[in-house]
Coordinates of C-alpha atoms in Angstrom, one line a residue:
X1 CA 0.0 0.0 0.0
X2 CA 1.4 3.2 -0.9
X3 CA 1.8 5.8 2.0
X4 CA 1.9 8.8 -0.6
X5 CA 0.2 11.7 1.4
X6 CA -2.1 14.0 -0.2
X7 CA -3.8 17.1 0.0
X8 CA -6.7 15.6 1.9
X9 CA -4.5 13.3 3.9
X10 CA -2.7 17.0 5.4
X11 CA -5.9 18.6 5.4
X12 CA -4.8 21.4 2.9
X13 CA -7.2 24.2 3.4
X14 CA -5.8 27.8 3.7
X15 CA -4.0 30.7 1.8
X16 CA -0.7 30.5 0.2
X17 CA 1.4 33.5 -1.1
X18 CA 3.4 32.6 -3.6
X19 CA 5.9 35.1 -6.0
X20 CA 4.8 34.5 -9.2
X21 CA 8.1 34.1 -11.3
X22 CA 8.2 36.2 -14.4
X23 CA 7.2 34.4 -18.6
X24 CA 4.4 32.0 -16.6
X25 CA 1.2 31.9 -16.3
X26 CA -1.2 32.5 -13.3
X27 CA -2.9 29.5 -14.2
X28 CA 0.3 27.5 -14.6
X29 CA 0.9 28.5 -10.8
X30 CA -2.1 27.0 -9.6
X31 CA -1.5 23.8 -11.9
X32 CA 1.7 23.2 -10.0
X33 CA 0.3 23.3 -6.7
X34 CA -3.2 21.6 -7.6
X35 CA -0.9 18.8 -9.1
X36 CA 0.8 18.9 -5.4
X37 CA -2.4 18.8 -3.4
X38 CA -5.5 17.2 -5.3
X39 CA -8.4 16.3 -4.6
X40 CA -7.8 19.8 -2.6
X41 CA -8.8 22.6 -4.9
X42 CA -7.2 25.2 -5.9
X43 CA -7.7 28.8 -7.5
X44 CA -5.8 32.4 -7.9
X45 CA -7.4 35.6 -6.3
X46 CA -6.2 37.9 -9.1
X47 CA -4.2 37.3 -12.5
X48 CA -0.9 38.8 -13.1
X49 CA 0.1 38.0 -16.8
X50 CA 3.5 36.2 -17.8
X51 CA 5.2 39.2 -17.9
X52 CA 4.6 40.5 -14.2
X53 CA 6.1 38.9 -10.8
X54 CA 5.0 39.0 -7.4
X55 CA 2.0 37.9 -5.2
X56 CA 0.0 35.2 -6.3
X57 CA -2.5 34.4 -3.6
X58 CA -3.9 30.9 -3.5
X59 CA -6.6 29.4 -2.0
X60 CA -6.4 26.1 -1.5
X61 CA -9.7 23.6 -0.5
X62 CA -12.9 25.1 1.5
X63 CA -11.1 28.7 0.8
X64 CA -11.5 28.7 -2.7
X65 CA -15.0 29.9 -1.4
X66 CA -12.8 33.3 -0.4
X67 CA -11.6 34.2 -3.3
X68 CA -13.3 37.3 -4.3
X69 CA -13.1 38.1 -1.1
X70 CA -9.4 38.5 -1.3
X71 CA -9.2 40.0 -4.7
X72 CA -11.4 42.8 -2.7
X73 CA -8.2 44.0 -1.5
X74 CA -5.9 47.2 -2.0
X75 CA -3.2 45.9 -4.4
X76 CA 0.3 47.7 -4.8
X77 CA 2.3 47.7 -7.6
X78 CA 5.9 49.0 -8.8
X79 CA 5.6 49.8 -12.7
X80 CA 8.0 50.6 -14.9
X81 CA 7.3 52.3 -18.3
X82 CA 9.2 53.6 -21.0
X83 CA 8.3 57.0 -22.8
X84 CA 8.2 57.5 -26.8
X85 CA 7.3 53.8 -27.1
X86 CA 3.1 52.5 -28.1
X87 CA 1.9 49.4 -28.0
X88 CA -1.1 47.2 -29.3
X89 CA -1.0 45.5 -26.0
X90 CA 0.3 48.8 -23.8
X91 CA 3.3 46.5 -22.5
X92 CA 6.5 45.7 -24.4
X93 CA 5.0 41.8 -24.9
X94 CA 3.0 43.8 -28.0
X95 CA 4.1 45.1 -31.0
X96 CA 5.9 47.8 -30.3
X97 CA 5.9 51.3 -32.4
X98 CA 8.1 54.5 -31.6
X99 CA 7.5 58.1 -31.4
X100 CA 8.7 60.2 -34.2
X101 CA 10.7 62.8 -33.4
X102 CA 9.7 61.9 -29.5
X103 CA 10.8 65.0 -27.3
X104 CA 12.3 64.3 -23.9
X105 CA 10.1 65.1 -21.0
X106 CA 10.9 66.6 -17.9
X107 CA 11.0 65.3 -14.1
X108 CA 8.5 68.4 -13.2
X109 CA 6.1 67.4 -16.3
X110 CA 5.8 64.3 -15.1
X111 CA 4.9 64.5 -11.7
X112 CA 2.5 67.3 -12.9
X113 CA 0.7 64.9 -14.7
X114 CA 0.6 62.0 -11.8
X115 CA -2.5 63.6 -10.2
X116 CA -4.7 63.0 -12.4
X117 CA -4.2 59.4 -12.2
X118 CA -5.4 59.4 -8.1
X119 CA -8.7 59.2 -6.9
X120 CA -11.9 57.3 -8.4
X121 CA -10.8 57.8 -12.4
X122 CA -12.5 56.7 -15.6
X123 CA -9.7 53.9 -16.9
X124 CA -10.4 52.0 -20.8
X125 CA -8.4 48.5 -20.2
X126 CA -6.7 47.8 -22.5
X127 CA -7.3 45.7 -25.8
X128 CA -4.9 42.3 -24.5
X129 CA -7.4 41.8 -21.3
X130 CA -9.7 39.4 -19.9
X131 CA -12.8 42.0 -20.0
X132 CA -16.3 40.7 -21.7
X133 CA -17.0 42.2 -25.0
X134 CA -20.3 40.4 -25.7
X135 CA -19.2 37.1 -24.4
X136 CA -15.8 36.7 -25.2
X137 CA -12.7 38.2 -23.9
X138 CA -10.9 41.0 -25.0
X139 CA -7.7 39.8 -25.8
X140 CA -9.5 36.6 -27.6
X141 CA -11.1 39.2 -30.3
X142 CA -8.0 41.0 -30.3
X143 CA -5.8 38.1 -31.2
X144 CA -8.6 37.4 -34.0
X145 CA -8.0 40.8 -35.5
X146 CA -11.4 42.0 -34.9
X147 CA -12.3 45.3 -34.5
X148 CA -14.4 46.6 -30.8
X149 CA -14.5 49.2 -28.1
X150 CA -14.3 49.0 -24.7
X151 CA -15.8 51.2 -22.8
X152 CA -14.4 53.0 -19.8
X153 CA -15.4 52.2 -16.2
X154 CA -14.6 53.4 -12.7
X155 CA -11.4 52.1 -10.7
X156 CA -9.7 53.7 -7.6
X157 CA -5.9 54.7 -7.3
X158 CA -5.6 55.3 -3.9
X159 CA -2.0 56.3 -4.2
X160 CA 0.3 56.8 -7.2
X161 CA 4.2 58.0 -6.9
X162 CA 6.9 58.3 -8.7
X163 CA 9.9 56.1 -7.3
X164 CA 12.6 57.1 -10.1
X165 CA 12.7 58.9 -13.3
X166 CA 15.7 58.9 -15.9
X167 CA 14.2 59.4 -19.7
X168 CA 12.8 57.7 -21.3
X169 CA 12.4 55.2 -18.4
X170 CA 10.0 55.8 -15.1
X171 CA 8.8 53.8 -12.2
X172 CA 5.7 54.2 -10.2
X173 CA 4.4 52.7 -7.4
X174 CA 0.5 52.6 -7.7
X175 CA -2.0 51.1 -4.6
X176 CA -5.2 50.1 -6.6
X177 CA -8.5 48.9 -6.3
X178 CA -9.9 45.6 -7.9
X179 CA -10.1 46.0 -11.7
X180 CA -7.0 48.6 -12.2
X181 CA -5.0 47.9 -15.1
X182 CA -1.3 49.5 -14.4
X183 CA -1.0 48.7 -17.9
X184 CA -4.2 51.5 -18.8
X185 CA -2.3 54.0 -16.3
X186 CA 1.5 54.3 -18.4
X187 CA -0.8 54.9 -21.7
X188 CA -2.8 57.1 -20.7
X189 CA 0.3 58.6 -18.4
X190 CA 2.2 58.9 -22.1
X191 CA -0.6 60.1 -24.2
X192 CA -1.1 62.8 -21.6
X193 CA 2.4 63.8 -22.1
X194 CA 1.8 63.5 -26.0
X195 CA 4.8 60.9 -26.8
X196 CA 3.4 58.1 -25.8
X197 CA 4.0 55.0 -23.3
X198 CA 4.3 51.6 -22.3
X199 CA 4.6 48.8 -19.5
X200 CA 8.2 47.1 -19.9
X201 CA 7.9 45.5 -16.0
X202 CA 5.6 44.9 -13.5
X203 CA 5.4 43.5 -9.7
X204 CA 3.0 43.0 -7.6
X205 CA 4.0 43.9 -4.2
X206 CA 1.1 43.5 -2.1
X207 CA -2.2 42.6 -2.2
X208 CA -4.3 43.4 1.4
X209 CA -1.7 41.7 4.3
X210 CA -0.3 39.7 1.6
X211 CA 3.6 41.1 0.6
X212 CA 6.0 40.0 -1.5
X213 CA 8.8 40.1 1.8
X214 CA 6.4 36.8 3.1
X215 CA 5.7 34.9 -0.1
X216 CA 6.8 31.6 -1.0
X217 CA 9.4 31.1 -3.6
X218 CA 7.8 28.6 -6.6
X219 CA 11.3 26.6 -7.2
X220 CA 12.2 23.4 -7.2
X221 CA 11.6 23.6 -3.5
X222 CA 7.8 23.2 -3.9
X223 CA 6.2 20.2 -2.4
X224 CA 3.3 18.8 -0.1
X225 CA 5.0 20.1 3.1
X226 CA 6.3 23.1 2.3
X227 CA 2.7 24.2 0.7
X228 CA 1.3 22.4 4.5
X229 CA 4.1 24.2 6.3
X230 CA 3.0 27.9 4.5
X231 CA -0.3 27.9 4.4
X232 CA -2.1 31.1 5.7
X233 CA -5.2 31.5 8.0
X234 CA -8.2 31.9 5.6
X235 CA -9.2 35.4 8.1
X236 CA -6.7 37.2 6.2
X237 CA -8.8 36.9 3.4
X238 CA -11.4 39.3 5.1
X239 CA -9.5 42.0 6.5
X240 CA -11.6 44.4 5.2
X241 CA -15.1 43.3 6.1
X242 CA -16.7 43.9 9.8
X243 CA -15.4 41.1 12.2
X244 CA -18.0 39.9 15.2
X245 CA -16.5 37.5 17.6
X246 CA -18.8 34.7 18.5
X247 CA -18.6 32.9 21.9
X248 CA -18.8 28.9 21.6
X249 CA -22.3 28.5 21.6
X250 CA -23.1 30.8 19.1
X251 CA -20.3 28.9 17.3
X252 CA -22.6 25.7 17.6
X253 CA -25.3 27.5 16.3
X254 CA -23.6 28.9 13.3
X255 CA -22.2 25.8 12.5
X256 CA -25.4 24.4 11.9
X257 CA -27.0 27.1 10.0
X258 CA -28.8 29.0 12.4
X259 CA -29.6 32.6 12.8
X260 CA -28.2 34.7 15.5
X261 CA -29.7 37.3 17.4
X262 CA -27.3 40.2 18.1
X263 CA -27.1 43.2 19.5
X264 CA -26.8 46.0 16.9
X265 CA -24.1 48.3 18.6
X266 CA -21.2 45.0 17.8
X267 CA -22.6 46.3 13.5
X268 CA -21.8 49.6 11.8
X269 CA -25.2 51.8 11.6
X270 CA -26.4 51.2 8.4
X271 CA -29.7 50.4 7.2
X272 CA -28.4 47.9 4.3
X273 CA -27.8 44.1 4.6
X274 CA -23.8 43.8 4.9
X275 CA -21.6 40.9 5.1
X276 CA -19.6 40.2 8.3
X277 CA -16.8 37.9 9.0
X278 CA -17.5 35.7 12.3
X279 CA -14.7 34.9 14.2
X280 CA -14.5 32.2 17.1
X281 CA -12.9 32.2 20.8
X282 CA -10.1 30.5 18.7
X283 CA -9.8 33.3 16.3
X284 CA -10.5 31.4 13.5
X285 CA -12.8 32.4 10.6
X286 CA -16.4 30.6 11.0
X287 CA -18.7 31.8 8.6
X288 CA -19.2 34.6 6.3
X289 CA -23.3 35.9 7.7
X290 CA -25.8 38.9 6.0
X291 CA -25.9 41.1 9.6
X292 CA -29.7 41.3 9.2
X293 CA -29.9 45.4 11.0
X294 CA -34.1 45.4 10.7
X295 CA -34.2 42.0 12.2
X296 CA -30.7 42.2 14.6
X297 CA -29.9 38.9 12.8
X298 CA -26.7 37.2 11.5
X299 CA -27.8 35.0 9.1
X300 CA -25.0 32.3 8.1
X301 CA -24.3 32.6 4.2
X302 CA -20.6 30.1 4.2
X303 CA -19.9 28.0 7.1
X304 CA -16.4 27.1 7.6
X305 CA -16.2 26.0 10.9
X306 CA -17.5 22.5 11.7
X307 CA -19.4 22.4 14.4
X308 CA -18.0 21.9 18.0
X309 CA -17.8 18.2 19.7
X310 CA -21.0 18.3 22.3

């Protein structure tokens, strides 16, 4: 009999940061590990294309059920861009045309133009993405040659800064909301500045408590224990939503799908339905629950905590 452990056998269930190596795919990341850890699934809170590095987060069985949740989260970025150059795909994968006559730009035009770029802006992604054009993605159409328009929709940049600046090269550092193409930014950056732009590096440096300083290295390294040995808490996944800590007999109660009755001073005042994390005595995420503020009610929408021994 073979004593091969799997993902079951370790009882893989979690988070895992991993930085993405550079000329792969995000779904080639989550191939590795699924091939690692199966049955346990597996999927990726947010692609980065072959050309960009940095965190990857996972999440690996019952957390898969977390993943938007995670991709919720600020993200930061360093960019680099170089000036004068266009691009059918705004990054130097594309094919790559240069500005005529293309006039050197100045530090203090620049950093004039950064700005306009922070806040909630109007952002066109670009023609090489996964957005839905009736259907179909973007950069399937665009491979095809057909012609379409995207149209432009809100994003937030909740900080942009220039980090270094020697012509025709730049580098920001950009914290984003879901959605922001960094790609969409150094276009519309050059076009601003009339000579044009595009993307020749990206990493992704953080995405909510995820950093690149903590992530796991995908090398030769990679294995069934050191995935085990990594694996994050999945209540980093909901940082950013309203935690209430249950005692253990609520934690009973949630377990098996029941309502709770709550007092509404533990809730933000709000007269809307609004998801809430629920946390046990353990500190351990137990449920993701509707707080209910008409009826004082949690209602359980994802269990993740089994229910206590009695």
């Amino acid at each position: 009999m073979s004593s091969k452990k799997s993902g079951a056998d370790l009882k893989i269930s979690g988070l895992l940061n991993i930085n993405k190596p550079q000329n792969i795919t995000s779904r080639q990341v989550v191939d590795q590990v699924q091939k690692l850890i199966k049955p346990a699934r597996v999927g990726h809170a947010g692609t980065l294309d072959p050309l960009a590095t940095g965190v990857l987060v996972l999440c690996t069985g019952s957390n898969t059920r977390l993943i938007r949740f995670v991709q919720q989260q600020p993200k930061e970025y360093i960019g680099e861009f170089l000036l004068g150059k266009r691009s059918d795909t705004d990054d130097i994968t594309g094919e790559i045309s240069e500005t005529a006559d293309c006039r050197q730009v100045t530090l203090q035009e620049l950093e004039t133009c950064l700005p306009a770029f922070e806040g909630r802006i109007q952002q066109i992604p670009p023609q090489y993405s996964a957005v839905h054009i009736n259907g179909r993605r973007a950069y399937d159409l665009a491979r095809r040659g057909k012609s379409f328009e995207i149209q432009p929709r809100e994003v937030d940049v909740y900080e942009i800064e220039l980090l270094d600046f020697s012509f025709p090269r730049f580098q920001l550092r950009i914290v984003c909301g879901s959605g922001t193409y960094i790609r969409s930014i150094g276009r519309d950056l050059g076009e601003q500045l009339g000579v044009g732009a595009t993307m020749s590096a990206l990493t992704r440096t953080r995405i909510g408590p995820f950093t690149l300083d903590s992530a796991m290295e995908l090398d030769e390294e990679l294995s069934l224990g050191t995935i085990a040995e990594n694996l994050q808490p999945a209540i980093l996944a909901v940082e950013q939503l309203p935690h209430y800590h249950c005692n253990e007999r609520e934690l009973l109660s949630l377990s098996q799908g029941q309502k709770l009755k709550c007092k509404p001073e533990y809730f933000p005042a709000t007269h809307e339905i609004i998801e809430v994390a629920v946390i046990s005595p353990q500190t351990e995420l137990v449920a993701i629950a509707n707080w209910e503020p008409e009826a004082h009610q949690l209602s359980p929408r994802q269990v993740f905590h089994p229910a206590p021994n009695n």
